[in-house]
Amino acid sequence: MAASTPMKKAAEQISGAWNSPRIAELRTVVTKWRKLPYSGAIILVIGTVVATLFIIALGRAVGPFPNPGLVYLPLVALLAYHWNWRYAVIATMLQLFCVYYFFISPPNTLKPLTPQSTAQLVTLAAVTGFVLAIVQLARFRRTMAEHAAERLTALNRIGTALVSELDETRLLHLIAETARDLTGAGFAAFTLRPINELGQPLVPSEGSLFYLAAVVGVTKEQEALFQRMPLGGEGLLAPIFRHGVPVRIADALAFVPRPEHTQAARLRAMSIETRDSARQAAFDYAHGLLAKEGLRSLGVPRGHPVVRSFLGAPLLDRNGNVRGGLLLGHSEPGRFTHDDEILLVGLAAEAAVALENARLYSSAQAQAQELDAIFESIADGITLVDDEGRILRENRTAHRLLKALENDAESTEELLRTAASHALNGEVEQSMPVTVVDAAKETREYLVSASPLRQPTAGSGPLPLKEQEVHGTSGSSKQRVSLTSSPQEIPSGAVVVWHDVTEAHRLLQEQQAHAETEARRAMLQTIIDELPSSVYLVRGRDARLVLANRATTEVWGASWAYGQPMSEFLATNGIRVFQVDGRPLAAAEFATRRAVQTGESVRHHQEIIVHRDGTTLPVLVNAVALDPLVLGWSSQDEANDNQGQPEPVAIVVHQDVTALKEAERLKDEFIGIAAHELRSPLAVVRGFAQMLIMQTKRGKGPELADWQMEAIQDIDQATNRLVELTEDLLDVTRLQAGRLELHIEPTDLGALVQRTVARFRVTTEQHRISVNATPEHIVIMADPRRIEQVLSNLMNNAIKYSPDGGNIDVSVREDQTDKAALLSVRDNGIGIPVQQQNRIFSRFMRADNAHAHNIGGTGLGLYLCRELVERHGGRIWFESAEGQGSTFFISLPLGQIE
Ligand code: ADP
């Protein structure tokens, strides 16, 4: 120990000095200088001169040197170690010459060699040779060490890159570069097999379907060429790509079949060259059945750099599948050693790991991104809290909700803290309902669930302190149970989930309400479907159908779709509507349309519906306008009109009156027949009564007593009235049957009026009848008999309904603006009560006051008047006030009557 300490100290000092900055600097300079050309030659010359002078000087000072050649040995060793053996050999020659010339006596002359001097020189040469051999060995060792260090550094570099570099291409490039540098290859390339996200190969290993992932040592053009072409398992590459074994070839050109001269040999070569045999050779080689010399064809594409030395190793994944290949090539033969092969296999293994890592990393990243996106897009609010209840993570929904409740500690407590603390105590909270009023004062309902995040602890060891504490302080049996049930786990945090059920509740309520409405509607539909009459509900000014019963389809002869406007429905189904007299009814006059457009309730409106097939149906329509608000259709309803007013609604009932019409027709027919049959006996009675009066007046036969004469006159008057009545009845039936004919001719209305008035003047004394005709003659085209019938009716009524007498003014004049003749009859009689005015032109219609005054009548006169006037293309109307009198007007067109 004592001896070794000073040695150790000395060694330390030397090493310190050797590594001191100055020396290190000097060493760098020397190293640099050593690399200069001629530095070896200079050292050789100067060294030899210095050594020779040193030996001469030493000889002079100390005496002749026994073995002067040894002094040269360090120089030879130096040259052999730092430069090369050629310099050392020259130095040895020089050294032998110097020893012979200067130090073998006689010195400084050329002399013949004696056996003694020869022995001396040979010994020196042998020693120098030995030194040289040792130095060469040291040199070789140094090179080996340097090489090993270099490989280690390179592998280290790759190892570092493997953990730090995630870019697959850069990594493969680095590995290829390292492989090339360490093996001295001309080029290095990585070809890979396409794989899916799970690392499974997408293509078979056969058929050149690999692609180039990285390449070094080729030109840009070559690289571009390789990028375009698929690479893979043919030729020398087949054992690598197909069977996953490395291939090392000293001279690939040796495998290319030499051109043969004979035809048979050429054919043989071609057949050997066939793909199948090459594949078989690759298989046999991979399974050790064939020496590498048996491999056929290079399998390099056109444009590939020349390959003579070839080394390739497969990239194998975890399952032993070939993932790709790392390929090295050199244009000279015999460049790759067994060590290179081992190195390449190692590098390929590292590359496989790197690729797998890169794939796992990118798939993990993709998964993380996917999960992130899912987490963020979940509609429920999700929050992760740590064991202290601090929020670690929250998704967008949760963030929004917590932000909205920032100032509402109570709600936050209910939503988050309570559930989280339960979960941290090991309980699983399931769908706890919580109601929260948010900042917009809206009530929202949540189902809160929370579950603990478990962290596994070391197996059966003692329970962690935290859990023990919880055990100690917990008062809840539930907590205890849950903790003891899984003693290996403690909650390291909790997940709280808020499921917003506000909308779901609302939807449920709406669905229930809707179902109820539907049920009520179905019931209503069932009820109205059973009604014999057509009943439907329309809405809006265009009368869109809302509800209809079964009979509606029968009445219209087509099915009316809900929401379809009436006009569209009629048009598409070719349905037309007529008045009772057969004239077309304008759309605006339909009872249904009037109810929704004017809001009036139209009752007992007679219409005749004509279906597409021509069948007709007389109907009695009642269209009642309803209040939309009463129906519960509020003003916010989507179907309101432009002003936001609720749309009008009407319920319409159509009654089929075919049977009634038939009865009416039969009645009219009966009346017609009866009236017709009455005519002849009446004519006989009237004829005989008038004959009796006339003959008696002429004095023929016995004179009659006064009472007899009065009786006969009464019979005459009564038969006259009966004749008029039967005529009226016949006219009515003719009108109903459309058989009333007009005999139109130019008629002087003025003269007609004068004549008629004159006839009436003689029948009454109570009334003063005046006529005003301007101009005196107004000629119109009309049936004079019928116009006289109309005027007579009006005159008759004016007299009849003025029981107290009074003025009756008849006027006839020309109205140039309307191109019409205007006739009026005014009386001061009993007038017509307002409530009956609108129906006074109907058949058999009589006002109440007529009955009250006991004035007889049939109610047919005005009906006939209107029909006759309208058939002349004219118009009849009146003005009347009860107790004051009435004025009836007739307007007849001046022009030609068609
Ligand atoms: P009638 O045979 O009853 O007169 P009309 O058809 O001529 O039948 O008249 C119908 C009803 O009109 C009458 O019953 C009467 O109530 C009323 N009326 C017609 N003309 C007048 C009038 N000038 N003054 C008052 N009421 C009248």
mmCIF file of N, CA and C in Angstrom, residues 238-301:
data_model
loop_
_atom_site.group_PDB
_atom_site.id
_atom_site.type_symbol
_atom_site.label_atom_id
_atom_site.label_comp_id
_atom_site.label_asym_id
_atom_site.label_seq_id
_atom_site.Cartn_x
_atom_site.Cartn_y
_atom_site.Cartn_z
ATOM 1 N N ALA A 238 -35.901 -11.645 -51.667
ATOM 2 C CA ALA A 238 -36.973 -12.581 -51.323
ATOM 3 C C ALA A 238 -36.793 -13.234 -49.955
ATOM 4 N N PRO A 239 -35.612 -13.730 -49.634
ATOM 5 C CA PRO A 239 -35.472 -14.362 -48.296
ATOM 6 C C PRO A 239 -35.744 -13.362 -47.169
ATOM 7 N N ILE A 240 -35.372 -12.087 -47.399
ATOM 8 C CA ILE A 240 -35.545 -11.075 -46.342
ATOM 9 C C ILE A 240 -37.020 -10.774 -46.150
ATOM 10 N N PHE A 241 -37.685 -10.435 -47.277
ATOM 11 C CA PHE A 241 -39.067 -9.956 -47.164
ATOM 12 C C PHE A 241 -40.068 -11.080 -46.967
ATOM 13 N N ARG A 242 -39.779 -12.214 -47.561
ATOM 14 C CA ARG A 242 -40.764 -13.294 -47.462
ATOM 15 C C ARG A 242 -40.552 -14.169 -46.253
ATOM 16 N N HIS A 243 -39.277 -14.395 -45.928
ATOM 17 C CA HIS A 243 -39.040 -15.388 -44.878
ATOM 18 C C HIS A 243 -38.355 -14.806 -43.653
ATOM 19 N N GLY A 244 -38.046 -13.491 -43.708
ATOM 20 C CA GLY A 244 -37.520 -12.815 -42.529
ATOM 21 C C GLY A 244 -36.132 -13.277 -42.112
ATOM 22 N N VAL A 245 -35.253 -13.602 -43.060
ATOM 23 C CA VAL A 245 -33.867 -13.962 -42.692
ATOM 24 C C VAL A 245 -32.902 -12.966 -43.343
ATOM 25 N N PRO A 246 -31.754 -12.685 -42.699
ATOM 26 C CA PRO A 246 -30.804 -11.753 -43.306
ATOM 27 C C PRO A 246 -30.078 -12.421 -44.488
ATOM 28 N N VAL A 247 -29.620 -11.615 -45.411
ATOM 29 C CA VAL A 247 -28.873 -12.125 -46.568
ATOM 30 C C VAL A 247 -27.603 -11.294 -46.723
ATOM 31 N N ARG A 248 -26.468 -11.997 -46.826
ATOM 32 C CA ARG A 248 -25.200 -11.268 -47.071
ATOM 33 C C ARG A 248 -24.532 -11.918 -48.266
ATOM 34 N N ILE A 249 -24.222 -11.121 -49.237
ATOM 35 C CA ILE A 249 -23.657 -11.626 -50.476
ATOM 36 C C ILE A 249 -22.364 -10.876 -50.770
ATOM 37 N N ALA A 250 -21.290 -11.606 -50.997
ATOM 38 C CA ALA A 250 -19.998 -10.960 -51.247
ATOM 39 C C ALA A 250 -19.957 -10.350 -52.647
ATOM 40 N N ASP A 251 -20.441 -11.090 -53.626
ATOM 41 C CA ASP A 251 -20.463 -10.517 -54.969
ATOM 42 C C ASP A 251 -21.733 -10.961 -55.681
ATOM 43 N N ALA A 252 -22.652 -10.028 -55.763
ATOM 44 C CA ALA A 252 -23.967 -10.354 -56.321
ATOM 45 C C ALA A 252 -23.874 -10.689 -57.799
ATOM 46 N N LEU A 253 -22.858 -10.123 -58.473
ATOM 47 C CA LEU A 253 -22.773 -10.350 -59.914
ATOM 48 C C LEU A 253 -22.520 -11.820 -60.224
ATOM 49 N N ALA A 254 -21.946 -12.510 -59.229
ATOM 50 C CA ALA A 254 -21.648 -13.925 -59.427
ATOM 51 C C ALA A 254 -22.923 -14.727 -59.606
ATOM 52 N N PHE A 255 -24.073 -14.176 -59.100
ATOM 53 C CA PHE A 255 -25.323 -14.925 -59.195
ATOM 54 C C PHE A 255 -26.042 -14.701 -60.511
ATOM 55 N N VAL A 256 -25.588 -13.666 -61.233
ATOM 56 C CA VAL A 256 -26.267 -13.417 -62.509
ATOM 57 C C VAL A 256 -25.785 -14.478 -63.473
ATOM 58 N N PRO A 257 -26.697 -15.232 -64.071
ATOM 59 C CA PRO A 257 -26.251 -16.309 -64.957
ATOM 60 C C PRO A 257 -25.439 -15.775 -66.118
ATOM 61 N N ARG A 258 -24.338 -16.409 -66.368
ATOM 62 C CA ARG A 258 -23.458 -15.961 -67.446
ATOM 63 C C ARG A 258 -24.097 -16.328 -68.781
ATOM 64 N N PRO A 259 -23.840 -15.485 -69.793
ATOM 65 C CA PRO A 259 -24.394 -15.836 -71.094
ATOM 66 C C PRO A 259 -23.796 -17.157 -71.599
ATOM 67 N N GLU A 260 -24.663 -18.047 -72.005
ATOM 68 C CA GLU A 260 -24.199 -19.349 -72.484
ATOM 69 C C GLU A 260 -24.260 -19.355 -74.011
ATOM 70 N N HIS A 261 -23.510 -20.210 -74.556
ATOM 71 C CA HIS A 261 -23.436 -20.173 -76.015
ATOM 72 C C HIS A 261 -24.426 -21.100 -76.683
ATOM 73 N N THR A 262 -24.594 -22.260 -76.150
ATOM 74 C CA THR A 262 -25.490 -23.190 -76.841
ATOM 75 C C THR A 262 -26.933 -22.849 -76.541
ATOM 76 N N GLN A 263 -27.785 -23.188 -77.474
ATOM 77 C CA GLN A 263 -29.228 -22.919 -77.358
ATOM 78 C C GLN A 263 -29.790 -23.586 -76.099
ATOM 79 N N ALA A 264 -29.427 -24.846 -75.904
ATOM 80 C CA ALA A 264 -29.954 -25.625 -74.776
ATOM 81 C C ALA A 264 -29.582 -24.976 -73.460
ATOM 82 N N ALA A 265 -28.318 -24.515 -73.389
ATOM 83 C CA ALA A 265 -27.863 -23.887 -72.144
ATOM 84 C C ALA A 265 -28.614 -22.600 -71.891
ATOM 85 N N ARG A 266 -28.884 -21.855 -72.996
ATOM 86 C CA ARG A 266 -29.612 -20.577 -72.841
ATOM 87 C C ARG A 266 -31.021 -20.837 -72.296
ATOM 88 N N LEU A 267 -31.616 -21.864 -72.868
ATOM 89 C CA LEU A 267 -32.977 -22.203 -72.429
ATOM 90 C C LEU A 267 -32.973 -22.610 -70.957
ATOM 91 N N ARG A 268 -31.951 -23.365 -70.598
ATOM 92 C CA ARG A 268 -31.847 -23.810 -69.213
ATOM 93 C C ARG A 268 -31.721 -22.605 -68.287
ATOM 94 N N ALA A 269 -30.862 -21.677 -68.730
ATOM 95 C CA ALA A 269 -30.662 -20.470 -67.916
ATOM 96 C C ALA A 269 -31.973 -19.706 -67.765
ATOM 97 N N MET A 270 -32.715 -19.644 -68.841
ATOM 98 C CA MET A 270 -33.993 -18.909 -68.784
ATOM 99 C C MET A 270 -34.966 -19.581 -67.836
ATOM 100 N N SER A 271 -34.987 -20.918 -67.910
ATOM 101 C CA SER A 271 -35.938 -21.606 -67.038
ATOM 102 C C SER A 271 -35.524 -21.458 -65.579
ATOM 103 N N ILE A 272 -34.206 -21.429 -65.353
ATOM 104 C CA ILE A 272 -33.721 -21.222 -63.979
ATOM 105 C C ILE A 272 -34.137 -19.840 -63.501
ATOM 106 N N GLU A 273 -34.112 -18.947 -64.492
ATOM 107 C CA GLU A 273 -34.423 -17.565 -64.146
ATOM 108 C C GLU A 273 -35.899 -17.346 -63.844
ATOM 109 N N THR A 274 -36.713 -18.345 -64.128
ATOM 110 C CA THR A 274 -38.149 -18.088 -63.928
ATOM 111 C C THR A 274 -38.399 -17.738 -62.470
ATOM 112 N N ARG A 275 -39.434 -16.973 -62.318
ATOM 113 C CA ARG A 275 -39.782 -16.458 -61.007
ATOM 114 C C ARG A 275 -39.946 -17.561 -59.967
ATOM 115 N N ASP A 276 -40.625 -18.605 -60.369
ATOM 116 C CA ASP A 276 -40.930 -19.667 -59.409
ATOM 117 C C ASP A 276 -39.674 -20.300 -58.850
ATOM 118 N N SER A 277 -38.716 -20.534 -59.773
ATOM 119 C CA SER A 277 -37.518 -21.207 -59.281
ATOM 120 C C SER A 277 -36.726 -20.273 -58.382
ATOM 121 N N ALA A 278 -36.744 -18.979 -58.709
ATOM 122 C CA ALA A 278 -36.053 -18.001 -57.855
ATOM 123 C C ALA A 278 -36.692 -17.987 -56.471
ATOM 124 N N ARG A 279 -38.029 -18.079 -56.454
ATOM 125 C CA ARG A 279 -38.731 -18.088 -55.162
ATOM 126 C C ARG A 279 -38.421 -19.344 -54.373
ATOM 127 N N GLN A 280 -38.386 -20.436 -55.085
ATOM 128 C CA GLN A 280 -38.072 -21.715 -54.425
ATOM 129 C C GLN A 280 -36.680 -21.651 -53.822
ATOM 130 N N ALA A 281 -35.761 -21.021 -54.595
ATOM 131 C CA ALA A 281 -34.384 -20.888 -54.106
ATOM 132 C C ALA A 281 -34.352 -20.057 -52.834
ATOM 133 N N ALA A 282 -35.137 -18.963 -52.835
ATOM 134 C CA ALA A 282 -35.186 -18.089 -51.654
ATOM 135 C C ALA A 282 -35.718 -18.855 -50.455
ATOM 136 N N PHE A 283 -36.780 -19.673 -50.689
ATOM 137 C CA PHE A 283 -37.373 -20.457 -49.606
ATOM 138 C C PHE A 283 -36.358 -21.443 -49.050
ATOM 139 N N ASP A 284 -35.664 -22.135 -49.980
ATOM 140 C CA ASP A 284 -34.684 -23.134 -49.555
ATOM 141 C C ASP A 284 -33.543 -22.488 -48.779
ATOM 142 N N TYR A 285 -33.132 -21.321 -49.254
ATOM 143 C CA TYR A 285 -32.038 -20.609 -48.567
ATOM 144 C C TYR A 285 -32.471 -20.224 -47.160
ATOM 145 N N ALA A 286 -33.721 -19.691 -47.057
ATOM 146 C CA ALA A 286 -34.223 -19.231 -45.752
ATOM 147 C C ALA A 286 -34.341 -20.386 -44.773
ATOM 148 N N HIS A 287 -34.582 -21.603 -45.291
ATOM 149 C CA HIS A 287 -34.730 -22.739 -44.401
ATOM 150 C C HIS A 287 -33.468 -23.587 -44.319
ATOM 151 N N GLY A 288 -32.366 -22.991 -44.746
ATOM 152 C CA GLY A 288 -31.069 -23.636 -44.590
ATOM 153 C C GLY A 288 -30.847 -24.812 -45.525
ATOM 154 N N LEU A 289 -31.647 -24.925 -46.567
ATOM 155 C CA LEU A 289 -31.528 -26.056 -47.486
ATOM 156 C C LEU A 289 -30.609 -25.739 -48.662
ATOM 157 N N LEU A 290 -30.219 -24.468 -48.751
ATOM 158 C CA LEU A 290 -29.480 -24.053 -49.943
ATOM 159 C C LEU A 290 -28.401 -23.074 -49.517
ATOM 160 N N ALA A 291 -27.204 -23.225 -50.085
ATOM 161 C CA ALA A 291 -26.147 -22.251 -49.806
ATOM 162 C C ALA A 291 -26.457 -20.971 -50.563
ATOM 163 N N LYS A 292 -25.869 -19.833 -50.100
ATOM 164 C CA LYS A 292 -26.239 -18.568 -50.725
ATOM 165 C C LYS A 292 -25.882 -18.509 -52.205
ATOM 166 N N GLU A 293 -24.970 -19.381 -52.582
ATOM 167 C CA GLU A 293 -24.609 -19.411 -54.003
ATOM 168 C C GLU A 293 -25.788 -19.899 -54.862
ATOM 169 N N GLY A 294 -26.704 -20.572 -54.217
ATOM 170 C CA GLY A 294 -27.856 -21.092 -54.971
ATOM 171 C C GLY A 294 -28.894 -20.040 -55.277
ATOM 172 N N LEU A 295 -28.759 -18.860 -54.627
ATOM 173 C CA LEU A 295 -29.743 -17.788 -54.880
ATOM 174 C C LEU A 295 -29.590 -17.293 -56.311
ATOM 175 N N ARG A 296 -30.686 -17.009 -56.936
ATOM 176 C CA ARG A 296 -30.653 -16.582 -58.338
ATOM 177 C C ARG A 296 -31.256 -15.189 -58.467
ATOM 178 N N SER A 297 -30.726 -14.421 -59.357
ATOM 179 C CA SER A 297 -31.200 -13.081 -59.741
ATOM 180 C C SER A 297 -31.030 -12.068 -58.621
ATOM 181 N N LEU A 298 -30.730 -10.848 -59.033
ATOM 182 C CA LEU A 298 -30.479 -9.783 -58.063
ATOM 183 C C LEU A 298 -31.764 -9.194 -57.536
ATOM 184 N N GLY A 299 -32.731 -9.080 -58.448
ATOM 185 C CA GLY A 299 -34.004 -8.471 -58.039
ATOM 186 C C GLY A 299 -33.916 -6.985 -57.851
ATOM 187 N N VAL A 300 -32.918 -6.367 -58.476
ATOM 188 C CA VAL A 300 -32.839 -4.895 -58.355
ATOM 189 C C VAL A 300 -33.496 -4.287 -59.591
ATOM 190 N N PRO A 301 -34.232 -3.199 -59.397
ATOM 191 C CA PRO A 301 -34.911 -2.601 -60.547
ATOM 192 C C PRO A 301 -33.939 -1.835 -61.433
#
